[in-house]
Amino acid sequence: DTYYAVEEPTSLNTLEILPKLVQLGARAVKIEGRQRSPAYVAQVTRVWRDAIDLCTSERQRYSVRPAWMAELDKVAEGQQHTLGAYHRPWK
């Protein structure tokens, strides 16, 4: 059986689990910019900067803001997001 950990990289969005990633020790986030416009990278980076700042300053009150999702919807394939492999147990 073949298992694909990341099935939809164009719409992978882990904002929902950002506090857990920070808790587990994540210290960096890769913003996929290859074959993307500078405007795309700037827009996604702005959202993530806001999310990371909120998460690190007020982790207990952190939640994904609708405005963030609206900004990411503008650049997501089909305006759909997924947690990819993060939504199911690891094998």
JSON list of C-alpha atoms in Angstrom, two decimals:
[
{"chain": "A", "resi": 1, "resn": "ASP", "atom": "CA", "xyz": [0.00, 0.00, 0.00]},
{"chain": "A", "resi": 2, "resn": "THR", "atom": "CA", "xyz": [1.29, 3.43, -0.96]},
{"chain": "A", "resi": 3, "resn": "TYR", "atom": "CA", "xyz": [0.70, 6.25, 1.50]},
{"chain": "A", "resi": 4, "resn": "TYR", "atom": "CA", "xyz": [0.94, 9.89, 0.41]},
{"chain": "A", "resi": 5, "resn": "ALA", "atom": "CA", "xyz": [1.52, 12.20, 3.37]},
{"chain": "A", "resi": 6, "resn": "VAL", "atom": "CA", "xyz": [0.85, 15.44, 1.50]},
{"chain": "A", "resi": 7, "resn": "GLU", "atom": "CA", "xyz": [-1.89, 15.00, -1.06]},
{"chain": "A", "resi": 8, "resn": "GLU", "atom": "CA", "xyz": [-2.87, 18.58, -1.87]},
{"chain": "A", "resi": 9, "resn": "PRO", "atom": "CA", "xyz": [0.12, 20.89, -1.37]},
{"chain": "A", "resi": 10, "resn": "THR", "atom": "CA", "xyz": [-1.50, 23.81, -3.20]},
{"chain": "A", "resi": 11, "resn": "SER", "atom": "CA", "xyz": [-4.21, 24.08, -0.57]},
{"chain": "A", "resi": 12, "resn": "LEU", "atom": "CA", "xyz": [-2.39, 22.85, 2.54]},
{"chain": "A", "resi": 13, "resn": "ASN", "atom": "CA", "xyz": [-3.33, 25.15, 5.42]},
{"chain": "A", "resi": 14, "resn": "THR", "atom": "CA", "xyz": [-2.21, 24.43, 8.97]},
{"chain": "A", "resi": 15, "resn": "LEU", "atom": "CA", "xyz": [-3.33, 27.66, 10.64]},
{"chain": "A", "resi": 16, "resn": "GLU", "atom": "CA", "xyz": [-5.84, 25.60, 12.62]},
{"chain": "A", "resi": 17, "resn": "ILE", "atom": "CA", "xyz": [-3.11, 23.57, 14.30]},
{"chain": "A", "resi": 18, "resn": "LEU", "atom": "CA", "xyz": [-0.55, 26.36, 14.70]},
{"chain": "A", "resi": 19, "resn": "PRO", "atom": "CA", "xyz": [-0.71, 26.34, 18.53]},
{"chain": "A", "resi": 20, "resn": "LYS", "atom": "CA", "xyz": [-0.01, 22.60, 18.53]},
{"chain": "A", "resi": 21, "resn": "LEU", "atom": "CA", "xyz": [2.91, 23.05, 16.13]},
{"chain": "A", "resi": 22, "resn": "VAL", "atom": "CA", "xyz": [4.37, 25.75, 18.41]},
{"chain": "A", "resi": 23, "resn": "GLN", "atom": "CA", "xyz": [3.83, 23.53, 21.45]},
{"chain": "A", "resi": 24, "resn": "LEU", "atom": "CA", "xyz": [5.66, 20.69, 19.72]},
{"chain": "A", "resi": 25, "resn": "GLY", "atom": "CA", "xyz": [8.64, 22.97, 19.11]},
{"chain": "A", "resi": 26, "resn": "ALA", "atom": "CA", "xyz": [8.22, 24.15, 15.51]},
{"chain": "A", "resi": 27, "resn": "ARG", "atom": "CA", "xyz": [10.46, 27.17, 14.99]},
{"chain": "A", "resi": 28, "resn": "ALA", "atom": "CA", "xyz": [9.96, 27.82, 11.28]},
{"chain": "A", "resi": 29, "resn": "VAL", "atom": "CA", "xyz": [7.20, 27.72, 8.68]},
{"chain": "A", "resi": 30, "resn": "LYS", "atom": "CA", "xyz": [7.88, 27.17, 4.98]},
{"chain": "A", "resi": 31, "resn": "ILE", "atom": "CA", "xyz": [5.76, 29.32, 2.71]},
{"chain": "A", "resi": 32, "resn": "GLU", "atom": "CA", "xyz": [5.67, 27.66, -0.70]},
{"chain": "A", "resi": 33, "resn": "GLY", "atom": "CA", "xyz": [6.59, 30.30, -3.22]},
{"chain": "A", "resi": 34, "resn": "ARG", "atom": "CA", "xyz": [8.07, 28.33, -6.06]},
{"chain": "A", "resi": 35, "resn": "GLN", "atom": "CA", "xyz": [6.23, 29.13, -9.28]},
{"chain": "A", "resi": 36, "resn": "ARG", "atom": "CA", "xyz": [4.10, 31.68, -7.42]},
{"chain": "A", "resi": 37, "resn": "SER", "atom": "CA", "xyz": [3.92, 35.40, -7.89]},
{"chain": "A", "resi": 38, "resn": "PRO", "atom": "CA", "xyz": [5.54, 37.83, -5.46]},
{"chain": "A", "resi": 39, "resn": "ALA", "atom": "CA", "xyz": [2.01, 39.04, -4.64]},
{"chain": "A", "resi": 40, "resn": "TYR", "atom": "CA", "xyz": [1.00, 35.49, -3.63]},
{"chain": "A", "resi": 41, "resn": "VAL", "atom": "CA", "xyz": [4.02, 35.11, -1.37]},
{"chain": "A", "resi": 42, "resn": "ALA", "atom": "CA", "xyz": [3.44, 38.52, 0.21]},
{"chain": "A", "resi": 43, "resn": "GLN", "atom": "CA", "xyz": [-0.25, 37.82, 0.87]},
{"chain": "A", "resi": 44, "resn": "VAL", "atom": "CA", "xyz": [0.33, 34.40, 2.42]},
{"chain": "A", "resi": 45, "resn": "THR", "atom": "CA", "xyz": [3.31, 35.64, 4.43]},
{"chain": "A", "resi": 46, "resn": "ARG", "atom": "CA", "xyz": [1.25, 38.53, 5.86]},
{"chain": "A", "resi": 47, "resn": "VAL", "atom": "CA", "xyz": [-1.45, 36.12, 7.06]},
{"chain": "A", "resi": 48, "resn": "TRP", "atom": "CA", "xyz": [1.07, 33.78, 8.63]},
{"chain": "A", "resi": 49, "resn": "ARG", "atom": "CA", "xyz": [2.99, 36.63, 10.29]},
{"chain": "A", "resi": 50, "resn": "ASP", "atom": "CA", "xyz": [-0.26, 37.81, 11.92]},
{"chain": "A", "resi": 51, "resn": "ALA", "atom": "CA", "xyz": [-1.17, 34.27, 12.99]},
{"chain": "A", "resi": 52, "resn": "ILE", "atom": "CA", "xyz": [2.26, 33.52, 14.44]},
{"chain": "A", "resi": 53, "resn": "ASP", "atom": "CA", "xyz": [2.35, 36.84, 16.30]},
{"chain": "A", "resi": 54, "resn": "LEU", "atom": "CA", "xyz": [-1.07, 36.17, 17.84]},
{"chain": "A", "resi": 55, "resn": "CYS", "atom": "CA", "xyz": [-0.23, 32.58, 18.66]},
{"chain": "A", "resi": 56, "resn": "THR", "atom": "CA", "xyz": [3.02, 33.45, 20.41]},
{"chain": "A", "resi": 57, "resn": "SER", "atom": "CA", "xyz": [1.56, 36.37, 22.36]},
{"chain": "A", "resi": 58, "resn": "GLU", "atom": "CA", "xyz": [-1.87, 34.94, 23.26]},
{"chain": "A", "resi": 59, "resn": "ARG", "atom": "CA", "xyz": [-1.79, 31.19, 22.64]},
{"chain": "A", "resi": 60, "resn": "GLN", "atom": "CA", "xyz": [-4.78, 30.51, 24.91]},
{"chain": "A", "resi": 61, "resn": "ARG", "atom": "CA", "xyz": [-6.94, 32.96, 22.95]},
{"chain": "A", "resi": 62, "resn": "TYR", "atom": "CA", "xyz": [-5.67, 31.95, 19.50]},
{"chain": "A", "resi": 63, "resn": "SER", "atom": "CA", "xyz": [-8.21, 31.03, 16.85]},
{"chain": "A", "resi": 64, "resn": "VAL", "atom": "CA", "xyz": [-8.14, 31.25, 13.08]},
{"chain": "A", "resi": 65, "resn": "ARG", "atom": "CA", "xyz": [-9.58, 34.60, 12.07]},
{"chain": "A", "resi": 66, "resn": "PRO", "atom": "CA", "xyz": [-12.12, 34.76, 9.24]},
{"chain": "A", "resi": 67, "resn": "ALA", "atom": "CA", "xyz": [-10.14, 37.61, 7.65]},
{"chain": "A", "resi": 68, "resn": "TRP", "atom": "CA", "xyz": [-7.10, 35.33, 7.39]},
{"chain": "A", "resi": 69, "resn": "MET", "atom": "CA", "xyz": [-9.13, 32.66, 5.65]},
{"chain": "A", "resi": 70, "resn": "ALA", "atom": "CA", "xyz": [-10.66, 35.23, 3.30]},
{"chain": "A", "resi": 71, "resn": "GLU", "atom": "CA", "xyz": [-7.16, 36.35, 2.29]},
{"chain": "A", "resi": 72, "resn": "LEU", "atom": "CA", "xyz": [-5.99, 32.78, 1.77]},
{"chain": "A", "resi": 73, "resn": "ASP", "atom": "CA", "xyz": [-9.17, 31.94, -0.17]},
{"chain": "A", "resi": 74, "resn": "LYS", "atom": "CA", "xyz": [-8.10, 34.51, -2.75]},
{"chain": "A", "resi": 75, "resn": "VAL", "atom": "CA", "xyz": [-5.01, 32.47, -3.60]},
{"chain": "A", "resi": 76, "resn": "ALA", "atom": "CA", "xyz": [-6.05, 28.89, -2.72]},
{"chain": "A", "resi": 77, "resn": "GLU", "atom": "CA", "xyz": [-6.80, 26.44, -5.49]},
{"chain": "A", "resi": 78, "resn": "GLY", "atom": "CA", "xyz": [-10.58, 26.35, -5.75]},
{"chain": "A", "resi": 79, "resn": "GLN", "atom": "CA", "xyz": [-10.83, 28.32, -2.50]},
{"chain": "A", "resi": 80, "resn": "GLN", "atom": "CA", "xyz": [-10.43, 25.03, -0.64]},
{"chain": "A", "resi": 81, "resn": "HIS", "atom": "CA", "xyz": [-8.08, 24.26, 2.22]},
{"chain": "A", "resi": 82, "resn": "THR", "atom": "CA", "xyz": [-6.93, 21.00, 3.77]},
{"chain": "A", "resi": 83, "resn": "LEU", "atom": "CA", "xyz": [-4.84, 19.91, 6.69]},
{"chain": "A", "resi": 84, "resn": "GLY", "atom": "CA", "xyz": [-3.46, 17.21, 4.41]},
{"chain": "A", "resi": 85, "resn": "ALA", "atom": "CA", "xyz": [-2.03, 14.33, 6.39]},
{"chain": "A", "resi": 86, "resn": "TYR", "atom": "CA", "xyz": [-2.39, 16.27, 9.66]},
{"chain": "A", "resi": 87, "resn": "HIS", "atom": "CA", "xyz": [-6.10, 15.44, 9.89]},
{"chain": "A", "resi": 88, "resn": "ARG", "atom": "CA", "xyz": [-5.54, 11.70, 10.23]},
{"chain": "A", "resi": 89, "resn": "PRO", "atom": "CA", "xyz": [-3.44, 9.53, 12.50]},
{"chain": "A", "resi": 90, "resn": "TRP", "atom": "CA", "xyz": [0.12, 8.86, 11.35]},
{"chain": "A", "resi": 91, "resn": "LYS", "atom": "CA", "xyz": [0.91, 5.34, 10.25]}
]
